[in-house]
Coordinates of C-alpha atoms in Angstrom, one line a residue:
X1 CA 0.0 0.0 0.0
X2 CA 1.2 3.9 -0.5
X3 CA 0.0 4.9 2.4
X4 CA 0.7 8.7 1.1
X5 CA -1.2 8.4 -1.7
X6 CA -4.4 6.8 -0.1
X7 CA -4.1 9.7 2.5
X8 CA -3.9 12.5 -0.2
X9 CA -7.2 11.3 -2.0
X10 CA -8.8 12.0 1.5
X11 CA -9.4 16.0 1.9
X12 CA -8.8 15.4 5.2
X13 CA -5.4 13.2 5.4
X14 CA -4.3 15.6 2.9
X15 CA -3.8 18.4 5.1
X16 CA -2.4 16.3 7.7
X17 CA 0.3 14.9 5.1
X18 CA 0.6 18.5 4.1
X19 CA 0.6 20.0 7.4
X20 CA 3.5 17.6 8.6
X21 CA 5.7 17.9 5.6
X22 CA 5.5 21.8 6.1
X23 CA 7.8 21.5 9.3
X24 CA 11.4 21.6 8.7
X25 CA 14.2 20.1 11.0
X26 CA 14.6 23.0 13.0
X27 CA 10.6 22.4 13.8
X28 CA 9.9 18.8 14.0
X29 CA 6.5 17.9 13.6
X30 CA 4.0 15.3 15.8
X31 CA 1.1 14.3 14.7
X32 CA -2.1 14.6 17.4
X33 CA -4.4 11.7 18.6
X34 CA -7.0 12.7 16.5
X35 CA -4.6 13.3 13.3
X36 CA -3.7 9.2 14.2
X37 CA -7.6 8.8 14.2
X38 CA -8.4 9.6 11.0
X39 CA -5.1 8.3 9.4
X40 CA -6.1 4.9 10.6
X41 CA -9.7 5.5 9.7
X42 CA -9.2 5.9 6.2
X43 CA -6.2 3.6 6.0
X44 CA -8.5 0.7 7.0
X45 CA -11.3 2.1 4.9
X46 CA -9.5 1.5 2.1
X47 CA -8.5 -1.9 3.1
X48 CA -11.7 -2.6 3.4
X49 CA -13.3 -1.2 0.5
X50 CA -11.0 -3.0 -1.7
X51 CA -10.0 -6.5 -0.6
X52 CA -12.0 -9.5 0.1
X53 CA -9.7 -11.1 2.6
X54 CA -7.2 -9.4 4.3
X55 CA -4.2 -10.6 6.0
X56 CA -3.8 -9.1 9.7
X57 CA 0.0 -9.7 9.2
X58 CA 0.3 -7.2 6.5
X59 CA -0.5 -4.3 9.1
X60 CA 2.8 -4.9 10.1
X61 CA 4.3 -3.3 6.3
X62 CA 1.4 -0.6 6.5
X63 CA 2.6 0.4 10.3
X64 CA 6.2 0.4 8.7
X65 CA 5.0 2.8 5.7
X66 CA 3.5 5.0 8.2
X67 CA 6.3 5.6 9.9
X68 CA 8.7 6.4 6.7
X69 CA 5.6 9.0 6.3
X70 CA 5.6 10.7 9.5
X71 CA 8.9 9.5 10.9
X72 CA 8.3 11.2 14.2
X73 CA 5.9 8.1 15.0
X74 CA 6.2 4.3 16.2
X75 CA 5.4 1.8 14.3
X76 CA 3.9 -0.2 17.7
X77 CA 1.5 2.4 17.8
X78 CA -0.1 1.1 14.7
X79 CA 0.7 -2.7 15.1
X80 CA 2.0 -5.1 17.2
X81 CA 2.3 -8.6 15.8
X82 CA 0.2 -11.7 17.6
X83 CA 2.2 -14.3 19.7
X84 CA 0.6 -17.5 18.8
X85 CA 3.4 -19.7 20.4
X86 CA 3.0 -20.9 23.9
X87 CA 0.7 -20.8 26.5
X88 CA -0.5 -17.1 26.8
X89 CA -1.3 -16.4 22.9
X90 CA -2.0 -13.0 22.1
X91 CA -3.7 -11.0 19.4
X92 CA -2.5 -8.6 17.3
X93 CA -2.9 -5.6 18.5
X94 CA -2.2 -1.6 17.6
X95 CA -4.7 1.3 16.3
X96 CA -4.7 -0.8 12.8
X97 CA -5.5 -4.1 14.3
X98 CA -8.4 -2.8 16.2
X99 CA -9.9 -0.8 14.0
X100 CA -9.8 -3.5 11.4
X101 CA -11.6 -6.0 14.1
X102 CA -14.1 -3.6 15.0
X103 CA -14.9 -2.7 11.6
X104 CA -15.7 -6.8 10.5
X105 CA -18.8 -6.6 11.9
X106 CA -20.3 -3.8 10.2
X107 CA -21.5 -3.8 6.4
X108 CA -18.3 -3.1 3.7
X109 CA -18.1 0.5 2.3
X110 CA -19.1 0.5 -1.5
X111 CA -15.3 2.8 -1.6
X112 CA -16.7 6.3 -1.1
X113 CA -13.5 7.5 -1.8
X114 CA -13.8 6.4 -5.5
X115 CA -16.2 7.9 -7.7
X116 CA -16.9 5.7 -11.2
X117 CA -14.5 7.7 -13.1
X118 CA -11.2 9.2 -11.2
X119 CA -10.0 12.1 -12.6
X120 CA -6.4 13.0 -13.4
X121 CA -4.7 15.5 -12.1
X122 CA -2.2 16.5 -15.5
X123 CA -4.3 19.7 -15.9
X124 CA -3.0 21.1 -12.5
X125 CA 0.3 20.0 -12.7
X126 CA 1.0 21.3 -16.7
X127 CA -0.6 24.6 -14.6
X128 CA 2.3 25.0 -12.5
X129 CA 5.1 27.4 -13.8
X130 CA 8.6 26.1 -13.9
X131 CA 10.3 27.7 -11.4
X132 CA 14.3 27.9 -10.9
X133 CA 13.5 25.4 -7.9
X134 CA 12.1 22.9 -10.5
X135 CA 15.6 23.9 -12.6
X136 CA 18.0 23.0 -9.8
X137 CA 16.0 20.2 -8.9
X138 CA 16.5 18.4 -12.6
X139 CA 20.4 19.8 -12.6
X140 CA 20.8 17.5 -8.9
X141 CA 19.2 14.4 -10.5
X142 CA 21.6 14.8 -14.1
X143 CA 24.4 12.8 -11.1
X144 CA 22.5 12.5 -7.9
X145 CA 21.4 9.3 -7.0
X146 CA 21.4 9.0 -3.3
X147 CA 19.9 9.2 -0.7
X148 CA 16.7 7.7 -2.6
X149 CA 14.1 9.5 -0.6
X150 CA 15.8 12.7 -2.2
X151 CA 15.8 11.7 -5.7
X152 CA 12.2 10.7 -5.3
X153 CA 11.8 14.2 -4.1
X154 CA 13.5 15.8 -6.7
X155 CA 12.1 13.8 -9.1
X156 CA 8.4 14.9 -8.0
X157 CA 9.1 18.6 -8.3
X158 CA 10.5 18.0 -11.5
X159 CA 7.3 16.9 -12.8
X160 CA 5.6 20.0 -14.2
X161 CA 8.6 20.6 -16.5
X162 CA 8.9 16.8 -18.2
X163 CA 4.9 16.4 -18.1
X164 CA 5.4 19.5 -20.4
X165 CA 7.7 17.7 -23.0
X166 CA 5.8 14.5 -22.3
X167 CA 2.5 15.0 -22.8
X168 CA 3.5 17.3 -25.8
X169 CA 5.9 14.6 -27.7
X170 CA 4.4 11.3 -29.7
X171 CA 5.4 7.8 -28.8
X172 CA 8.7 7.4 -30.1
X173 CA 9.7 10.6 -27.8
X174 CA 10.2 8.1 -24.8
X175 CA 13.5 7.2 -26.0
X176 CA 14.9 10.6 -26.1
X177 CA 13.2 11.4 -22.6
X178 CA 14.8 8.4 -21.2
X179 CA 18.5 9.3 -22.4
X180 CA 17.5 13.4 -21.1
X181 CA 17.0 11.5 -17.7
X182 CA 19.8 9.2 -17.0
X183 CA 18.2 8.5 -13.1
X184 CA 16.4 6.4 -14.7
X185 CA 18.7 4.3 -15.3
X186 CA 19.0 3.3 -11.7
X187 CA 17.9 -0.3 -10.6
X188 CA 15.0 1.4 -8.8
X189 CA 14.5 3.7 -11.6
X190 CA 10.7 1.8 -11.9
X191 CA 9.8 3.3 -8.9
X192 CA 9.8 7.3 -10.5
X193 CA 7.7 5.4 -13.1
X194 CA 5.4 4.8 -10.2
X195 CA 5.5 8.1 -8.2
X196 CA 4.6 9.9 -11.8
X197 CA 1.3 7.9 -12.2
X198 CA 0.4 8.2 -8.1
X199 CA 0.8 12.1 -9.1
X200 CA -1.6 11.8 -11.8
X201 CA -3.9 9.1 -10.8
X202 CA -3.4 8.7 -6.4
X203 CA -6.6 7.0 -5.8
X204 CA -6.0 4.6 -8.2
X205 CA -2.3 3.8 -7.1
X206 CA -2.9 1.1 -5.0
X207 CA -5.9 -0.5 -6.7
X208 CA -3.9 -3.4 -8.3
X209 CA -2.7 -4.8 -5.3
X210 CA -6.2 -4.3 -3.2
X211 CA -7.6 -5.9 -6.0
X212 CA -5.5 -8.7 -7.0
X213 CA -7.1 -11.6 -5.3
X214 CA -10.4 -10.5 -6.4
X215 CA -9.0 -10.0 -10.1
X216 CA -7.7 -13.3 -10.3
X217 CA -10.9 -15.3 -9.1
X218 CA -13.2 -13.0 -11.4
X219 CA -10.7 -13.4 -14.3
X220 CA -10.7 -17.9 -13.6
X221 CA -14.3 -17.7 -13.8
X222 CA -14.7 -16.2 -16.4
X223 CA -12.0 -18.3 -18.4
X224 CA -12.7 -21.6 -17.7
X225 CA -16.7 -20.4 -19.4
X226 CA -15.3 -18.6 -22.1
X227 CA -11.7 -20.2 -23.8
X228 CA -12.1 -22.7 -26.2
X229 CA -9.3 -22.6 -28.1
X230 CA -6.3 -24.9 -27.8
X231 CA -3.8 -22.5 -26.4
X232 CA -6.1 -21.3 -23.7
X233 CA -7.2 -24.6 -22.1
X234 CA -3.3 -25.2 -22.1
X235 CA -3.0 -22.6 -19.8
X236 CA -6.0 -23.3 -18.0
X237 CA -4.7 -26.6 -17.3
X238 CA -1.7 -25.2 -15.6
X239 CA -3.7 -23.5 -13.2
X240 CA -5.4 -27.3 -12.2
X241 CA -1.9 -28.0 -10.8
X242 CA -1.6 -25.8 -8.0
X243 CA 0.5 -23.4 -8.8
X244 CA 2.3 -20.9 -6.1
X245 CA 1.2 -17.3 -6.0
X246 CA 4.1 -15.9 -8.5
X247 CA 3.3 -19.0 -11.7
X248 CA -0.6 -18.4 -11.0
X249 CA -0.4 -14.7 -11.2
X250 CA 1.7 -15.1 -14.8
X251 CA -0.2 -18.2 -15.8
X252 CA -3.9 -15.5 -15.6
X253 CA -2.2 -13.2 -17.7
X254 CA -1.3 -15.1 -20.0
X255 CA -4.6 -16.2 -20.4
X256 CA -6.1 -12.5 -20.6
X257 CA -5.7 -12.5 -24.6
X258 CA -7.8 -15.5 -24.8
X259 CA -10.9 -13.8 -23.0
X260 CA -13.0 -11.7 -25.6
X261 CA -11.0 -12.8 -28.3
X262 CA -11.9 -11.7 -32.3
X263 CA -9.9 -8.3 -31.2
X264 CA -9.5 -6.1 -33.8
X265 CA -6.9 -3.8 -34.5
X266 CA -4.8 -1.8 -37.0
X267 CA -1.2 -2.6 -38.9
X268 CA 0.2 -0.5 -40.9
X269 CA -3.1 1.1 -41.9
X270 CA -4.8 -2.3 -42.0
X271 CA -7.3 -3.4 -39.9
X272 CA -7.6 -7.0 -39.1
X273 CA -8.0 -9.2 -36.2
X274 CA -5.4 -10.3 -33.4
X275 CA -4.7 -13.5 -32.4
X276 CA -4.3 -14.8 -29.0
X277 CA -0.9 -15.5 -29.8
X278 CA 0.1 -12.0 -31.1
X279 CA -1.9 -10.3 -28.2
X280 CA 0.6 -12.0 -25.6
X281 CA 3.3 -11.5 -27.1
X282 CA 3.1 -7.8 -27.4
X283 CA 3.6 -7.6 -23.8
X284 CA 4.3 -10.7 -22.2
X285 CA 7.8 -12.5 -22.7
X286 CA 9.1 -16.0 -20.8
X287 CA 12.3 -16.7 -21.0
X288 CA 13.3 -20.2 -19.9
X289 CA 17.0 -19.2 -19.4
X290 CA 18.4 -15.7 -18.7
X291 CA 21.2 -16.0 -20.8
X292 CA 21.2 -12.9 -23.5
X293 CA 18.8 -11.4 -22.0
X294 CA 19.2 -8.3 -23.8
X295 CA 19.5 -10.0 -27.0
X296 CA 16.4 -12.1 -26.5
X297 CA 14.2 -8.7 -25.1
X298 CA 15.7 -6.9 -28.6
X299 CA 14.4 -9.9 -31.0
X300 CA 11.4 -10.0 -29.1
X301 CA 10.9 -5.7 -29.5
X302 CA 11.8 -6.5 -33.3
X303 CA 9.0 -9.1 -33.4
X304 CA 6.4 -7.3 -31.8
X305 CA 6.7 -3.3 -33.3
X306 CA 5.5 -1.7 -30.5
X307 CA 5.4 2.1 -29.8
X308 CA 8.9 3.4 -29.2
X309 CA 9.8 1.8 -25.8
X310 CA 6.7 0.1 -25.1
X311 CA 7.1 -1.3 -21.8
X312 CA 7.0 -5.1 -21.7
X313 CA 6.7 -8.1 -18.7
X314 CA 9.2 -11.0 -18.8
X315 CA 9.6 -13.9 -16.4
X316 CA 12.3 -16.2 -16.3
X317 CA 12.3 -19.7 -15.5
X318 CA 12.1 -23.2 -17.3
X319 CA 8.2 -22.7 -17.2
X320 CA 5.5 -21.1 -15.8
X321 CA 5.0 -23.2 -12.9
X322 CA 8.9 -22.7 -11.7
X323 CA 9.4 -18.8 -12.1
X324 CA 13.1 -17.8 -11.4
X325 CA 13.0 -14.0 -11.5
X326 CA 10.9 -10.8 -13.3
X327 CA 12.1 -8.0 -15.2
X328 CA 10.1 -5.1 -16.6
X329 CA 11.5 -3.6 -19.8
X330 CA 11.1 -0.2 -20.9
X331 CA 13.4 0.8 -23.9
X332 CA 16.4 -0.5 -23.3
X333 CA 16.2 -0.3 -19.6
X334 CA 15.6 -3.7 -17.9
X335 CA 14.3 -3.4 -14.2
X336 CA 14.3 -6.7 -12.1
X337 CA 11.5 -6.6 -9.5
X338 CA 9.7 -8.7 -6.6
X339 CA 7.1 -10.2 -8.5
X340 CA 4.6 -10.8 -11.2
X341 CA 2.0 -8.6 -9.8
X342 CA 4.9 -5.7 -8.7
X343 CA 6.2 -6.0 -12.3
X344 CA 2.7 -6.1 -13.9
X345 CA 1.6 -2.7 -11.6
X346 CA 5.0 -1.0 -13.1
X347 CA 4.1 -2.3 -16.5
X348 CA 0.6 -0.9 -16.7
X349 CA 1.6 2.9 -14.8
X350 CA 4.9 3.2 -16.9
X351 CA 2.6 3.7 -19.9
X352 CA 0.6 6.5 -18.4
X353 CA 4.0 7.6 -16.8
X354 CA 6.0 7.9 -20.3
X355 CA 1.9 8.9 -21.8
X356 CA 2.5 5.8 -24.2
X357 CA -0.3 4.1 -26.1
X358 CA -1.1 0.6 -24.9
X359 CA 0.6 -1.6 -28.3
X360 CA -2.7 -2.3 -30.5
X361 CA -2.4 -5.8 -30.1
X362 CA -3.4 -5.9 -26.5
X363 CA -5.0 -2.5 -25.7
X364 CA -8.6 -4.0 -25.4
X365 CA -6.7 -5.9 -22.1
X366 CA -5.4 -2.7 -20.8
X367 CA -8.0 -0.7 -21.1
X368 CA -10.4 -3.1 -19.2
X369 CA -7.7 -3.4 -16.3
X370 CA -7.7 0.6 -16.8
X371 CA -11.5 0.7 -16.0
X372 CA -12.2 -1.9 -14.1
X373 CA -9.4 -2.7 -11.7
X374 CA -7.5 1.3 -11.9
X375 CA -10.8 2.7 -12.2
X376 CA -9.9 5.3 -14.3
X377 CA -10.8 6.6 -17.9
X378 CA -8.9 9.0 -20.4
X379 CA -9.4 11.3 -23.0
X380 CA -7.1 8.7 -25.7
X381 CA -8.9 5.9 -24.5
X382 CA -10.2 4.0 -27.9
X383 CA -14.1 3.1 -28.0
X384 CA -12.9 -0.2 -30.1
X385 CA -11.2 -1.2 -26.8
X386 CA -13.6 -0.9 -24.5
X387 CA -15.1 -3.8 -24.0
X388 CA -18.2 -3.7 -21.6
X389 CA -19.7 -7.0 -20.4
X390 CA -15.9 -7.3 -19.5
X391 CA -15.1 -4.6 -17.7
X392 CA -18.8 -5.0 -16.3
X393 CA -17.8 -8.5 -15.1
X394 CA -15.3 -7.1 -12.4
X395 CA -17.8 -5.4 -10.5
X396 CA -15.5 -3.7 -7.9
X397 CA -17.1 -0.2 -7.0

């Protein structure tokens, strides 16, 4: 969870992000009982609203993330982990734990912090005139690279000046961007991707992972009615052989291009429909072997003619159901991450990030995730892409 980013789409833990971040070292700032409160009012709100089952353990990360927030706190305030060995077992406990117990019993929140259509906020920031703050902040990140907390910083301000160029450019200006900002080039280099779409879209930031469980059951339900070719039950049969959480995450989106199939799309100025097969491969890659890497991820680009740089997920491992590692590619920039899910989350915000098209082959997939699991719409979405009883079939708001 970002915890900032679910407190800045409340009005409320807005100003108390804002109002903490205004002191300076010289004035440290504390945050009041009722400023705890609401932070742990809408924190669980949010967990509620948007998961089906959630894990009392992983209070323990959003105590941590809290703390990196407003580092003036503890994170025992928020959580305290259960002691389930020995005689005298004890509950979690901490203002996250209990509100989360107390809340079980009363009905879920239909989100009311998430209207149908989130809006994004490029209007305000293109607003914002580029100040000689903004200048010295894009001349520190040209070398600086540590501490990380800074870049990100930096690399925020920045924003109103490469939106500009951005937003202004076509696709294939992602490959000059990329070379004007060489901290991108750092292993965590993903995570400005992300920061740039939580600045555009922060009630949708954390969607993807509330959502994910829910995603995947909707998405096998709907799969083992619906794919009848001989690809798709392939896949479908890997999921009857219990698969950990990394190969059945991969396994479902592999399986996305065979749901609603008969897309159509346009090549070269001709219009013709896209096979399962070609749908895939325009943004998924598996690599049994990571030996040339690079070489394979190029061939693949070369296969595929994607928009400049189209970002694209590969897993490595001898199959699906023995995943070694993940890398999201961008260009030429290869970022290994955590997970499938982690690396499917950067793939999908790096294209709103770099404002890339989705590549033709597959955007009927990403605008449905857009929709139905981000919650969001755009003014380049294509009406050829939207497909409803789809999108319909998620039913999370």
């Amino acid at each position: 969870m970002n915890v900032e980013s679910v407190l800045r789409a409340d009005s409320v833990g807005n100003e108390i992000v804002e109002s903490y971040q205004a002191h300076d070292c010289d004035d440290p700032a504390s945050l009041s009982e009722s400023q705890r409160h609401k932070i742990v009012q809408v924190l669980i709100e949010n967990i509620r609203a948007n998961t089906e089952n959630f894990d009392f353990k992983l209070l323990a990360i959003v105590s941590k993330k809290i703390v990196e927030l407003f580092p003036s706190e503890c994170e025992a305030t928020y959580y305290i982990g259960p002691k389930e060995q020995g005689p005298k077992q004890v509950t979690a406990l901490g203002r996250l734990s209990n509100r989360l117990r107390n809340c079980r019993s009363k009905p879920k929140p239909k989100n009311p912090s998430l209207p149908d259509k989130i809006a994004s906020n490029l209007g305000s920031i293109l607003e914002k005139p580029i100040t000689e703050e903004i200048e010295e902040a894009k001349a520190w990140l040209s070398t600086g690279r540590c501490p990380w907390p800074e870049v990100l910083r930096k690399w925020t301000a920045t924003a109103p000046l490469r939106f500009k160029a951005l937003f202004h450019g076509d696709d294939d200006y992602i490959n000059s961007y990329l070379k004007e900002w060489p901290v991108l080039t750092h292993k965590s280099g993903f995570e400005l991707f992300l920061a740039d779409f939580a600045l555009l879209y922060p009630r949708s930031a954390e969607l993807l992972h509330l959502r994910w469980d829910r995603f995947v059951r909707i998405t096998k339900d709907i799969a083992f009615k619906d794919i009848k070719d001989k690809n798709g039950k392939d896949s479908l049969k890997l999921l009857q052989q219990n698969p950990n959480k990394e190969s059945e995450a991969a396994i479902v989106l592999t399986l996305l291009p065979h749901i609603r199939p008969g897309h159509k799309a346009s090549f070269k100025g001709e219009v013709r429909k896209v096979s399962a097969l070609e749908a895939r491969k325009s943004f998924f890659l598996h690599l049994t072997v990571a030996a040339d890497f690079k070489r394979k991820v190029k061939e693949h680009r070369l296969s595929v003619a994607g928009p400049g740089g189209s970002p694209l997920l590969v897993v490595v491992g001898p199959t699906l159901l023995d995943i070694k590692s993940v890398y999201v590619s961008v260009a030429d920039l290869d970022y290994k991450v955590d997970s499938v899910v982690e690396g499917l989350d950067i793939f999908f915000k790096s294209h709103h990030a770099l404002h890339t098209s989705y590549h033709c082959a597959s955007s009927h997939i990403w605008t449905t995730l857009q929709r139905a699991v981000y919650s969001f719409e755009t003014e380049w979405d294509c009406k050829n892409d939207i497909k409803h009883s789809w999108i319909h079939a998620y039913k999370f708001n």
